[in-house]
XYZ file of N, CA and C in Angstrom:
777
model
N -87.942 -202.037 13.040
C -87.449 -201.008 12.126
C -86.729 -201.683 10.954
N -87.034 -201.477 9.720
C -86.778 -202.211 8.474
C -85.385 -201.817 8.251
N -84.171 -202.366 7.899
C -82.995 -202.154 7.631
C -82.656 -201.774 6.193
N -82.891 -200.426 5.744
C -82.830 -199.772 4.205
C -81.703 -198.761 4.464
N -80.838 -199.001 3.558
C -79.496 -198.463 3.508
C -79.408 -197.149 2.239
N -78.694 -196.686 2.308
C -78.355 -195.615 1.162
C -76.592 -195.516 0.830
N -76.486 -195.908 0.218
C -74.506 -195.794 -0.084
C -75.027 -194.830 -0.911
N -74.111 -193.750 -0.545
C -74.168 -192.517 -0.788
C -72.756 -191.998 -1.786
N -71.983 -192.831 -1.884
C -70.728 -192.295 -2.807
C -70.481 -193.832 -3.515
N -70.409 -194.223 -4.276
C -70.266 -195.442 -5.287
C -69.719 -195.358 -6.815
N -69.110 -195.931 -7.355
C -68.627 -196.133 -9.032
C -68.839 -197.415 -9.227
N -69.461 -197.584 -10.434
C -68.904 -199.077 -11.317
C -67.663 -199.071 -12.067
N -67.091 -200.190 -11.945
C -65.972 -200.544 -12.004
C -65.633 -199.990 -13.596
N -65.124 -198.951 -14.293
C -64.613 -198.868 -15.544
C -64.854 -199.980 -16.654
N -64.512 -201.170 -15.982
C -64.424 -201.678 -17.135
C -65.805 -202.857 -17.321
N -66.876 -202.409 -16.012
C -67.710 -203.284 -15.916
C -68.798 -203.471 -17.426
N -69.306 -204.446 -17.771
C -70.309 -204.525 -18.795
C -71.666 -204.215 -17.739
N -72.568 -203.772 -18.818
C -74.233 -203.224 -18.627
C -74.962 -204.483 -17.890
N -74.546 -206.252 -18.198
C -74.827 -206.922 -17.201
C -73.854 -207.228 -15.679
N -73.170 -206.940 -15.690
C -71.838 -206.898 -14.677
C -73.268 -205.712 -13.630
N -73.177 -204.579 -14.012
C -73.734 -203.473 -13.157
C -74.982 -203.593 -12.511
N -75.863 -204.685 -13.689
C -76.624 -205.147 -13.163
C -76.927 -206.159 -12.164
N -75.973 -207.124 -12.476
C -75.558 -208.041 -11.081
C -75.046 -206.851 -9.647
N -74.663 -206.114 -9.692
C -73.925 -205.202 -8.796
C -75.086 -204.861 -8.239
N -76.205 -203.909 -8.573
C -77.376 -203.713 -8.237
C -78.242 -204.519 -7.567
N -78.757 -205.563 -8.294
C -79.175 -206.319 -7.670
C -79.044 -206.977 -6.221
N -77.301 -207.134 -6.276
C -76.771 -207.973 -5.240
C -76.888 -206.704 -4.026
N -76.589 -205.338 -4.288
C -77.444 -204.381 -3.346
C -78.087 -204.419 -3.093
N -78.992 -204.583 -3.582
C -80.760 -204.574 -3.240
C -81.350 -205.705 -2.320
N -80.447 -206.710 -2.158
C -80.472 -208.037 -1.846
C -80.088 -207.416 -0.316
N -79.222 -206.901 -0.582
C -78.780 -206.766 1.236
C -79.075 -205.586 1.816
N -79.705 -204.996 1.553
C -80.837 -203.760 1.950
C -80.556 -202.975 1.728
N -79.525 -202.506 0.249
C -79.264 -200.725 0.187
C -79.635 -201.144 -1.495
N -81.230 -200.280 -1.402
C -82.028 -200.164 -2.836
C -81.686 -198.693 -3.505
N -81.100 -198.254 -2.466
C -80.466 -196.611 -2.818
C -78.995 -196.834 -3.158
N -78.653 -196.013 -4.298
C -77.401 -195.596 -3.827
C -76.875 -194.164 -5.423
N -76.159 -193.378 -4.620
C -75.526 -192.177 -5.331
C -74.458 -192.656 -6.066
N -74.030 -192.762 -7.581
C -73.299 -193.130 -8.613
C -72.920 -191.862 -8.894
N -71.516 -191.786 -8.402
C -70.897 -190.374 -8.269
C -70.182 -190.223 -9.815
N -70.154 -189.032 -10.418
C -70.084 -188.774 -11.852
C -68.217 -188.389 -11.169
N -67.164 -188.509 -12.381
C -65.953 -187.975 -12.024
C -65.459 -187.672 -13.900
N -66.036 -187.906 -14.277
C -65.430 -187.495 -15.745
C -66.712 -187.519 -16.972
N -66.149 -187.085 -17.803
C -66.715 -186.691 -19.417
C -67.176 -188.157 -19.566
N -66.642 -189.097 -19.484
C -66.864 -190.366 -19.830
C -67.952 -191.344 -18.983
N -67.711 -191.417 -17.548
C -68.084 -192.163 -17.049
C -70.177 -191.491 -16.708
N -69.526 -190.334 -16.488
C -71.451 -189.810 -16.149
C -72.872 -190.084 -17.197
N -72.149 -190.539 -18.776
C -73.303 -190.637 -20.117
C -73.366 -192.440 -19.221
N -72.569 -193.251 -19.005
C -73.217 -194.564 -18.288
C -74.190 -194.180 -17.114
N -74.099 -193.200 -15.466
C -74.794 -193.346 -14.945
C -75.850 -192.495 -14.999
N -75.714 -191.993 -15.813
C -77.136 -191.022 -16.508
C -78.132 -192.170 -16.852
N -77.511 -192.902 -17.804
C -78.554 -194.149 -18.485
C -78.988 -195.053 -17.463
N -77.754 -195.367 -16.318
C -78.176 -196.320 -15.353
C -79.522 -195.684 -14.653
N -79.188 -194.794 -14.259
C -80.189 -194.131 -13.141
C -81.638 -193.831 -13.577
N -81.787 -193.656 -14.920
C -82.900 -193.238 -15.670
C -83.905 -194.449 -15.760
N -83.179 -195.618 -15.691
C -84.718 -196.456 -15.659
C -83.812 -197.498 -14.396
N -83.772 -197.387 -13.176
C -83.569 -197.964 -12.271
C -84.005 -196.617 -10.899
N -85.345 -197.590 -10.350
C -85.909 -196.350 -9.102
C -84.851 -196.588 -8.083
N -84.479 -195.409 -7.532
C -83.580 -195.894 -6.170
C -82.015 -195.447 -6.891
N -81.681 -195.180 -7.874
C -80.628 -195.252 -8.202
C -80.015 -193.737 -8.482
N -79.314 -192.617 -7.850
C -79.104 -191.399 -8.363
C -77.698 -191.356 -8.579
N -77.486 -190.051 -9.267
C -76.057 -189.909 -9.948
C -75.609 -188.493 -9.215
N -74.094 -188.010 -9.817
C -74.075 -186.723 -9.422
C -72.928 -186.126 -10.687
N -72.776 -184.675 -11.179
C -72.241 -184.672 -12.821
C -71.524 -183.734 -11.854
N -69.821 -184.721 -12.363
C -68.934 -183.636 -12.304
C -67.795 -184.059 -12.627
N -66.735 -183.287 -12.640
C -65.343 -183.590 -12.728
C -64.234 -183.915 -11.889
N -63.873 -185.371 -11.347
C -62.944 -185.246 -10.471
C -61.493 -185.023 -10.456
N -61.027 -184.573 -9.464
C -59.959 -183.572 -9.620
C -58.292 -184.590 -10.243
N -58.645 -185.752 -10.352
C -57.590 -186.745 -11.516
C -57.741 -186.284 -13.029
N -59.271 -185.885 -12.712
C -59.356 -185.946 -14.568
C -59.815 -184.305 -15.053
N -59.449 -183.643 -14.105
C -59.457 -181.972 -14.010
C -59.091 -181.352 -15.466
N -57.802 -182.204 -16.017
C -57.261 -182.009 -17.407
C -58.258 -182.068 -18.426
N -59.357 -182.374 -17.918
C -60.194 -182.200 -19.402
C -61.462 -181.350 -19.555
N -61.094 -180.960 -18.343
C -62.241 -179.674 -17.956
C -61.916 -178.083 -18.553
N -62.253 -177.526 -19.801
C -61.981 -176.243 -20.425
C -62.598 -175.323 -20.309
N -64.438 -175.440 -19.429
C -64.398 -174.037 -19.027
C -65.290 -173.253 -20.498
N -65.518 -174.397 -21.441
C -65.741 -173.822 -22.791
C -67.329 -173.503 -22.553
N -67.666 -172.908 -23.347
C -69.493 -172.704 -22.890
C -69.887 -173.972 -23.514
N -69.531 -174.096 -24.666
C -70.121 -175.690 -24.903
C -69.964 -176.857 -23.894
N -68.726 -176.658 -23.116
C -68.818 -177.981 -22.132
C -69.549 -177.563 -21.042
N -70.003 -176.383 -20.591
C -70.970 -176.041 -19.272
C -71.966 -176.493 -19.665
N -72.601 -175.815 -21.200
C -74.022 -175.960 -22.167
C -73.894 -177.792 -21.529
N -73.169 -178.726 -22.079
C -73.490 -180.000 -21.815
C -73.482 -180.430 -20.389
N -72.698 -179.992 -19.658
C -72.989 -180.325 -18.148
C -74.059 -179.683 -17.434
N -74.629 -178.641 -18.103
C -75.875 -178.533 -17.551
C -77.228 -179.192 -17.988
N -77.104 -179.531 -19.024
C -78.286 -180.476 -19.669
C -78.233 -181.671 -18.935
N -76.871 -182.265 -18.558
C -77.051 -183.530 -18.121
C -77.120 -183.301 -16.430
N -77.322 -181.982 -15.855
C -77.889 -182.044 -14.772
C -79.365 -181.905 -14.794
N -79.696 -181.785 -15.764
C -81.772 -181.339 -15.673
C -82.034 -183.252 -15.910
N -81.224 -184.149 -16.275
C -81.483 -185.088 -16.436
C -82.534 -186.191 -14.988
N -83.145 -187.327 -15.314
C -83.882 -187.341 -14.626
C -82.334 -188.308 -13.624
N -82.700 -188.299 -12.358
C -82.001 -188.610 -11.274
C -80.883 -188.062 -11.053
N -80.297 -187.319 -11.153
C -79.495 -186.055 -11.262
C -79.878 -185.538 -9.976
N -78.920 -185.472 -8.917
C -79.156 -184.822 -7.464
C -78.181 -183.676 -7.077
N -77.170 -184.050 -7.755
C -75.870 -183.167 -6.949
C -74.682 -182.929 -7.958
N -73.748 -181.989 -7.511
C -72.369 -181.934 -8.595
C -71.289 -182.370 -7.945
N -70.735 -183.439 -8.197
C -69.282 -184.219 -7.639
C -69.246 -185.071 -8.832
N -68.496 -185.965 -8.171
C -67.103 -185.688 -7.577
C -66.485 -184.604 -8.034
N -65.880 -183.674 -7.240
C -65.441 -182.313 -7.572
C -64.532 -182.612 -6.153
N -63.227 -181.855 -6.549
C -62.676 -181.189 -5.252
C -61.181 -181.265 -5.413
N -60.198 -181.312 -4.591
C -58.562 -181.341 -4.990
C -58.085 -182.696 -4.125
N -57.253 -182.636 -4.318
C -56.201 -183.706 -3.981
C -54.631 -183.675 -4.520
N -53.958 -183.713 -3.056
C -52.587 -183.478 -2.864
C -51.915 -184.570 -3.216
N -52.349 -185.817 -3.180
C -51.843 -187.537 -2.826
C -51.610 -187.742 -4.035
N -51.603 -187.476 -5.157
C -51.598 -188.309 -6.613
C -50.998 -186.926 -7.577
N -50.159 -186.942 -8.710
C -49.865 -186.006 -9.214
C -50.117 -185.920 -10.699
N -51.509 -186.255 -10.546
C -51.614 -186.782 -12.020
C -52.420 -185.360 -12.532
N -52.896 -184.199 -11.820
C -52.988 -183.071 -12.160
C -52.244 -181.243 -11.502
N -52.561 -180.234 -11.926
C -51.389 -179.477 -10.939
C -52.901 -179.303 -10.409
N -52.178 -178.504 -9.527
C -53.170 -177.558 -8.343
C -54.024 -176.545 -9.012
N -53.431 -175.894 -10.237
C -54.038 -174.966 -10.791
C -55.234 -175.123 -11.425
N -54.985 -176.331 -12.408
C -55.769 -177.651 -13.086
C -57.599 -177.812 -12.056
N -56.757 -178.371 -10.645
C -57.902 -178.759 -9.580
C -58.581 -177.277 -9.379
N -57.991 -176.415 -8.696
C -59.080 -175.252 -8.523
C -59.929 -174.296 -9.333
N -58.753 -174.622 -11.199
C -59.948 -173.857 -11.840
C -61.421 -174.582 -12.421
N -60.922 -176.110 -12.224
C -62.078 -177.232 -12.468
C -63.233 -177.084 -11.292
N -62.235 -176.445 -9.583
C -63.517 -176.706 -8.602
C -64.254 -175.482 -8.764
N -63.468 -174.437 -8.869
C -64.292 -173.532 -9.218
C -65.394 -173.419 -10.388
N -64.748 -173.888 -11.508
C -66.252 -174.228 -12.648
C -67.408 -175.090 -11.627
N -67.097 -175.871 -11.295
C -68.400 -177.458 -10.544
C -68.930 -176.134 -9.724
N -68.189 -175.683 -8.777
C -69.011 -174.740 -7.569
C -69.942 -173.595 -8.172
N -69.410 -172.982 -9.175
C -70.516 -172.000 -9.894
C -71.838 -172.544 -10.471
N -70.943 -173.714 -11.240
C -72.714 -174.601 -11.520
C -73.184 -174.833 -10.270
N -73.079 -175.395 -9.462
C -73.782 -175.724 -8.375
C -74.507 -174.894 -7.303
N -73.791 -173.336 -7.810
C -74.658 -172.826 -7.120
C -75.866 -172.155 -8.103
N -75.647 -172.135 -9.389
C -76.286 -171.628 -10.420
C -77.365 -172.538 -10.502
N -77.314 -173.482 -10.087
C -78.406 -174.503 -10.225
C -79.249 -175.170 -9.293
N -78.567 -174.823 -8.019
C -78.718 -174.869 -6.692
C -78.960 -176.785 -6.352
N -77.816 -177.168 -7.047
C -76.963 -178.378 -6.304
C -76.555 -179.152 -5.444
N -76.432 -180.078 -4.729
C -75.551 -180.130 -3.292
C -74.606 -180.448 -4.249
N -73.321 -180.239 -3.512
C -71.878 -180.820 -4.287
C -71.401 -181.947 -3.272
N -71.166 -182.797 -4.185
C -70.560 -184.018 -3.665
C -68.455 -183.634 -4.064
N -68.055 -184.061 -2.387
C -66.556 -182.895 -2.527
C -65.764 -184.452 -1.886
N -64.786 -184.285 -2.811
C -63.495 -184.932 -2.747
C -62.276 -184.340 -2.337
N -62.043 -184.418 -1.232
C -60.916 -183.564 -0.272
C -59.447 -184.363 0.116
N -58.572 -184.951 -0.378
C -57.823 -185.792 -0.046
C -56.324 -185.239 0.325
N -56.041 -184.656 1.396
C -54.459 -184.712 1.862
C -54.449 -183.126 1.203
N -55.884 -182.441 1.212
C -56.241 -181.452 0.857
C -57.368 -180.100 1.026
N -57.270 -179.998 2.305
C -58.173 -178.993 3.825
C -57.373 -177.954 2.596
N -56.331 -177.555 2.972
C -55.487 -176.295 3.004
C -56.146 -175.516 1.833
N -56.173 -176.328 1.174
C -56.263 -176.258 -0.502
C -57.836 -175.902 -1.454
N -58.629 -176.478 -0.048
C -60.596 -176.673 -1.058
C -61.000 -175.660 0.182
N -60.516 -175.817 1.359
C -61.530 -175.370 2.227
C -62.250 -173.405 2.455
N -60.837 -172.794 1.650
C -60.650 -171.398 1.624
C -61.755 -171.571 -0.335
N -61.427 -172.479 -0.762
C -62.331 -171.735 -2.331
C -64.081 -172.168 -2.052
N -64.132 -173.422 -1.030
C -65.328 -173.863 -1.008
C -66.021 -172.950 -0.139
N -65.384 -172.101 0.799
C -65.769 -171.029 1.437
C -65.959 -169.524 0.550
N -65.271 -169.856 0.185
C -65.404 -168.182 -1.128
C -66.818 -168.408 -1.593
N -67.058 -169.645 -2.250
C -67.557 -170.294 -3.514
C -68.645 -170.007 -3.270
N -69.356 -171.169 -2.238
C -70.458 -171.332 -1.789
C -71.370 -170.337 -0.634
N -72.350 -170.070 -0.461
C -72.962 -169.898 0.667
C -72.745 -170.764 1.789
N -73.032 -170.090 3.063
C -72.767 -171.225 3.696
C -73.941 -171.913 4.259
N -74.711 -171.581 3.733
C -76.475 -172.878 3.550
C -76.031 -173.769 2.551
N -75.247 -173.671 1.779
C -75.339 -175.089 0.581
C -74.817 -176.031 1.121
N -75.649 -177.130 0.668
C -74.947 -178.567 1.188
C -74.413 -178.842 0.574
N -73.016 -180.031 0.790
C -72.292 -180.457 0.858
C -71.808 -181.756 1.298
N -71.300 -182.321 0.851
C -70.722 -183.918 1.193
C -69.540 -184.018 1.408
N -68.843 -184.187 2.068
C -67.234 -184.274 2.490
C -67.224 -185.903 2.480
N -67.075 -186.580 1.094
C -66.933 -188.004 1.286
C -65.700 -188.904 1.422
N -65.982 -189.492 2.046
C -64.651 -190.540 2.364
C -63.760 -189.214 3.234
N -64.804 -189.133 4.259
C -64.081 -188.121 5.244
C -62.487 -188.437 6.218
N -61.620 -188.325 6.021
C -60.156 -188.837 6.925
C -59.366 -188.038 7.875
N -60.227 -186.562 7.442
C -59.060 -185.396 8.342
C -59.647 -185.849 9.889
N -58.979 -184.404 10.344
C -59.179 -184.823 12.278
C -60.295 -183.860 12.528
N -60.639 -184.095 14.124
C -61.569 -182.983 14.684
C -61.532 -181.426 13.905
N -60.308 -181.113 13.993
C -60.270 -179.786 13.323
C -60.345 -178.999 12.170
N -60.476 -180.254 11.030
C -60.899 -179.983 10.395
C -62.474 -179.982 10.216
N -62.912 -181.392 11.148
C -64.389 -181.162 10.922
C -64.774 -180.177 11.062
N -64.289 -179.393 12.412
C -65.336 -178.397 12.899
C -65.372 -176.931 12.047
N -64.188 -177.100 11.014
C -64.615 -175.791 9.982
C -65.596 -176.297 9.250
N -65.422 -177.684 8.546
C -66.827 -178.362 7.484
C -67.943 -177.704 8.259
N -68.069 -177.916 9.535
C -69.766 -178.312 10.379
C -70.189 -176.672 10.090
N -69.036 -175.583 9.821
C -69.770 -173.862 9.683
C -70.307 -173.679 8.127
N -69.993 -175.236 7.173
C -69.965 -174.753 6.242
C -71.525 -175.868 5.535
N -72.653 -176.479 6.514
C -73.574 -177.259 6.521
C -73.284 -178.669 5.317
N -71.944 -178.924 6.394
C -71.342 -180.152 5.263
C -72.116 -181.740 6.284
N -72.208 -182.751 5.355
C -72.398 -183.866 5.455
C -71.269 -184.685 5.659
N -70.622 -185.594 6.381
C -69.214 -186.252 6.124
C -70.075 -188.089 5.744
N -69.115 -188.628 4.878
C -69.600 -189.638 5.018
C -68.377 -190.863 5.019
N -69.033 -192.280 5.549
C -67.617 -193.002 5.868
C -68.037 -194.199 5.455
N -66.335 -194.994 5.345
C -66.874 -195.969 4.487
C -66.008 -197.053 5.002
N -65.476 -198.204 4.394
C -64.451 -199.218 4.729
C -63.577 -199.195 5.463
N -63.062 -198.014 5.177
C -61.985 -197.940 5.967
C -62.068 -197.496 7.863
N -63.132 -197.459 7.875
C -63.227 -197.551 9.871
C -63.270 -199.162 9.891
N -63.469 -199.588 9.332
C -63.225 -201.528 9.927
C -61.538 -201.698 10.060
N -60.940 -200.753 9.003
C -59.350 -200.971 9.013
C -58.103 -200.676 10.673
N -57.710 -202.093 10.613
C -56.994 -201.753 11.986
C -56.464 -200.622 12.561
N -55.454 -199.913 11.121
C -54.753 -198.385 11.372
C -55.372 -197.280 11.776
N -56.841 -197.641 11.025
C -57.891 -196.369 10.925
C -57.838 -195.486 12.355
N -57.527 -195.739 13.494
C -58.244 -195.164 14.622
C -58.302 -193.697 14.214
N -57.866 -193.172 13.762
C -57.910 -191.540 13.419
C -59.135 -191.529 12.603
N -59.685 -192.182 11.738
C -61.333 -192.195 10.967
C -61.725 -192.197 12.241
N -61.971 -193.683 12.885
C -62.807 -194.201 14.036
C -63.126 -193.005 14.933
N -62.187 -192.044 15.593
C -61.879 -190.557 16.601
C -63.051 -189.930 15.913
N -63.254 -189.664 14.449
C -63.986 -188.508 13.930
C -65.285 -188.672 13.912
N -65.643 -190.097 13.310
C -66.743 -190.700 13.054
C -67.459 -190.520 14.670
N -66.795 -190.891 15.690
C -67.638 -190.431 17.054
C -68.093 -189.159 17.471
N -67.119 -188.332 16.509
C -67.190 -187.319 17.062
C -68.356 -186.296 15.743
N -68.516 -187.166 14.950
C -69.340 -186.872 14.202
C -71.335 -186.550 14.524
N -71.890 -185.639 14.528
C -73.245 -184.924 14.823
C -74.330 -185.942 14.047
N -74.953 -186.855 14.705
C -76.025 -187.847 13.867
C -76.548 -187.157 12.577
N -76.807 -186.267 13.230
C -77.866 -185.472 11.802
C -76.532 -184.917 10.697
N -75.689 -185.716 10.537
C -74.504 -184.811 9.600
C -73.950 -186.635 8.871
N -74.360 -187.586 9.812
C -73.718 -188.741 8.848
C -74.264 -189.565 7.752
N -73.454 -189.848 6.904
C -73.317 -190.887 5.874
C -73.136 -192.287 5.913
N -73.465 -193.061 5.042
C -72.864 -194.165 4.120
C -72.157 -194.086 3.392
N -70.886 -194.877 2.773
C -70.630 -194.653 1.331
C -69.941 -196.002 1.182
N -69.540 -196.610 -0.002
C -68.817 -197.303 -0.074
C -67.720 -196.777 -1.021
N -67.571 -195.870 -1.706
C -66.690 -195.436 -2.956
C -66.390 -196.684 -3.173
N -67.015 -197.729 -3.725
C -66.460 -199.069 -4.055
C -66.480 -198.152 -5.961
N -65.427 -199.147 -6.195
C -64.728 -200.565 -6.216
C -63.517 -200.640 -5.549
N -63.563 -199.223 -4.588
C -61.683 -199.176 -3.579
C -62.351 -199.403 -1.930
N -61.586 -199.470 -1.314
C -61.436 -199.059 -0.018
C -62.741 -200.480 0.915
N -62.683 -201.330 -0.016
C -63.521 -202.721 0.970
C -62.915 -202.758 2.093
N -64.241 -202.863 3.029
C -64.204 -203.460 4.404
C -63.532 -204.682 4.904
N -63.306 -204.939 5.634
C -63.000 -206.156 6.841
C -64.154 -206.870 6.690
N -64.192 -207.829 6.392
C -62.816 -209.297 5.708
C -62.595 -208.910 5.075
N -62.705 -208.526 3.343
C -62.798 -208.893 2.324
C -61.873 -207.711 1.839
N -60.881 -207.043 2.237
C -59.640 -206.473 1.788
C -59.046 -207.317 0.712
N -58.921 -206.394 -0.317
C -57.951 -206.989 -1.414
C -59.009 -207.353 -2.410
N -59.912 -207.487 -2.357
C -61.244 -208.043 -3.817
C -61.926 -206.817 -3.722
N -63.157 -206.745 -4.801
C -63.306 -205.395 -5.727
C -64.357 -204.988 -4.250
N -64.742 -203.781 -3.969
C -65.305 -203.111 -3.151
C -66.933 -203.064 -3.842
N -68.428 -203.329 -3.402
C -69.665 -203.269 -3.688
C -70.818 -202.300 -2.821
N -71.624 -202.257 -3.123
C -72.186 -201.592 -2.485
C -73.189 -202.591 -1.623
N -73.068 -203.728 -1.908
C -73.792 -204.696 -1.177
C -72.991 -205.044 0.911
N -72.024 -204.221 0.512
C -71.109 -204.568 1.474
C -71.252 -202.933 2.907
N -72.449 -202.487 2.216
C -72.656 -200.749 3.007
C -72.808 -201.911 4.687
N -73.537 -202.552 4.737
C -74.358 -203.226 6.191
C -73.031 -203.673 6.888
N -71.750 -204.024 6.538
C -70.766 -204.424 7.243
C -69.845 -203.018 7.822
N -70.175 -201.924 6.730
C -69.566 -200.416 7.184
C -70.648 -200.454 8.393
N -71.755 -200.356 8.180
C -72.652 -199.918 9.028
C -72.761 -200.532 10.781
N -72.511 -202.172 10.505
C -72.110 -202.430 11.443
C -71.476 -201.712 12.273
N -69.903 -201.497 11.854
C -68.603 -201.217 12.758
C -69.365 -199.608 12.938
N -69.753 -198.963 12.712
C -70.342 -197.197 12.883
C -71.130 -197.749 14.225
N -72.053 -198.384 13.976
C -72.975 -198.970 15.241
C -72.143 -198.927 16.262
N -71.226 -200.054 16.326
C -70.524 -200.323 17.549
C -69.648 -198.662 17.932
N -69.038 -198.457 16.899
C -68.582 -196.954 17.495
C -69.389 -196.021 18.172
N -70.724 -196.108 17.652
C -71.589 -194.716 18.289
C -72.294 -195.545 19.428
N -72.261 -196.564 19.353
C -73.566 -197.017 20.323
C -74.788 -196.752 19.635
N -75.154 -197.613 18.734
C -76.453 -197.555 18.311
C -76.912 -198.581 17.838
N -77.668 -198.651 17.223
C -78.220 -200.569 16.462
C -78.153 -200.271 14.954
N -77.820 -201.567 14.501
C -77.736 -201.412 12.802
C -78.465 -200.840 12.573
N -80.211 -201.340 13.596
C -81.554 -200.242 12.641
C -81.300 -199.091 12.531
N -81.232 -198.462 13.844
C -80.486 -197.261 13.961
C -79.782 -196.201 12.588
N -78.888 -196.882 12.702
C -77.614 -196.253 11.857
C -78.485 -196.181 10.533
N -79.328 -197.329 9.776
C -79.971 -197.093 8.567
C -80.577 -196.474 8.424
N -81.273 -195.996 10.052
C -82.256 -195.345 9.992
C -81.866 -193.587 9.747
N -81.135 -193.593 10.585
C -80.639 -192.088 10.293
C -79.805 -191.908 9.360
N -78.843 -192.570 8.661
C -78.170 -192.473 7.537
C -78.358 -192.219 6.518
N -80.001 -193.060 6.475
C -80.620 -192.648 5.618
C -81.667 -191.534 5.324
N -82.026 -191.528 6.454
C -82.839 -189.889 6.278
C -81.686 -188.428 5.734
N -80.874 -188.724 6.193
C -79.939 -188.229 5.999
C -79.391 -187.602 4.770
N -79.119 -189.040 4.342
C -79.084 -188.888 2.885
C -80.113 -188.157 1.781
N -81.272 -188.486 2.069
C -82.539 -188.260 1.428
C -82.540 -186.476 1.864
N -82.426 -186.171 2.734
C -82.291 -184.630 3.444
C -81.699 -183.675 2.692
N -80.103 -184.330 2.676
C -78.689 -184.024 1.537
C -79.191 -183.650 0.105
N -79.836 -184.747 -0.416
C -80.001 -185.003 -1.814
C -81.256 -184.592 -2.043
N -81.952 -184.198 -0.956
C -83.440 -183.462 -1.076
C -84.453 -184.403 -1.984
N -84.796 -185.653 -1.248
C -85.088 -186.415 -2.268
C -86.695 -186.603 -1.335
């Protein structure tokens, strides 16, 4: 069974150059994840993975606003008019990064839900999966993403951290969780608990690199070349074989993203 990976939540580094990204790619491709989702979070960063994705096969994006940079989301018809053009774009799968977060105060609450609510209307207007950013924040997404959505739309709960109980409202709502570096992390056992307790046909990859690198290599920039060392430690948790884990991770993915 051939070992083909999918990192499913990823950024280039802000300040990377057009050959920098390309070394990044490559060095993916090298270690068996020719896939990977270049999650959109602002006005700025999605016109780069629009261009990336458009002439690189294997490479998809997702257009949205994440809930740091919520402040620049107005709701204007001209800014929907443009976020919907750049979803008809070619590799264009999903709308995220979208969602709230309690941990950082760099926007209010009001800011985050009238931004998730814009992403969730497109997404269902367009019939989307949404890629959802939930951080130190159930209380807060899980009652609008329930309003919002049907509960057939998919969904990504990435860089999943809550407990059992929260999963098991996601699992009524045909969410995907996906995991990343941080189950190699010693503290993690509360990831490690979920991830077992996680439904094969519901898991992910991700690296959200350039944060949250695996064991060893804590403290240097996070890649997506580094998905096979997440994948590892998932193996040993579920009992399965690396092939395994690529194997379904990745169907998975492809399922999600309807690819």
């Amino acid at each position: 069974m051939e070992t083909i990976f999918f990192d499913t939540h990823t950024h280039f580094p802000d300040e990377s150059s057009a050959e920098e990204r390309e070394v990044l790619w490559r060095e993916a491709c090298q270690a068996g994840v020719p896939h990977l989702l270049l999650a959109g979070t602002s006005l700025e960063d999605v016109p780069r993975y629009l261009e990336f994705a458009g002439v690189h096969p294997g490479i998809y994006t997702s257009v949205g606003i994440h809930p740091e940079c919520c402040g620049e989301f107005s709701g204007s018809s001209e800014q929907l008019a443009l976020l919907r053009r750049w979803c008809g774009m070619p590799g264009v799968v999903a709308i995220g990064e979208v969602g709230m977060d309690t941990h950082y105060a760099h926007t209010t609450l009001e800011q985050q839900e009238e931004c998730l609510r814009g992403m969730l209307s497109l997404a269902v207007e367009l019939s989307l999966p949404v890629v959802l950013h939930c951080r130190e924040a159930f209380r807060q997404c899980f009652p609008i993403v329930s309003e919002m959505l049907p509960e057939s739309h998919p969904l990504q709960v990435h860089s999943f951290a809550d407990g059992p109980r929260e999963m098991e409202q996601w699992l009524t709502r045909n969410a995907f969780f996906s995991y990343n570096g941080m189950v190699t992390f010693k503290k993690a056992e509360n990831i490690r608990e979920t991830l077992r307790m996680t439904p094969l046909d519901r898991l992910l990859l991700e690296t959200d690199s350039p944060y949250l690198t695996p064991v060893p290599y804590r403290g240097t920039p996070n890649a997506s070349r580094n998905i096979p060392l997440i994948a590892r430690r998932v193996a040993e948790e579920r009992g399965l074989s690396l092939e395994e884990v690529a194997e379904i991770t990745t169907r998975n993915a492809r399922r999600l993203f309807r690819l």
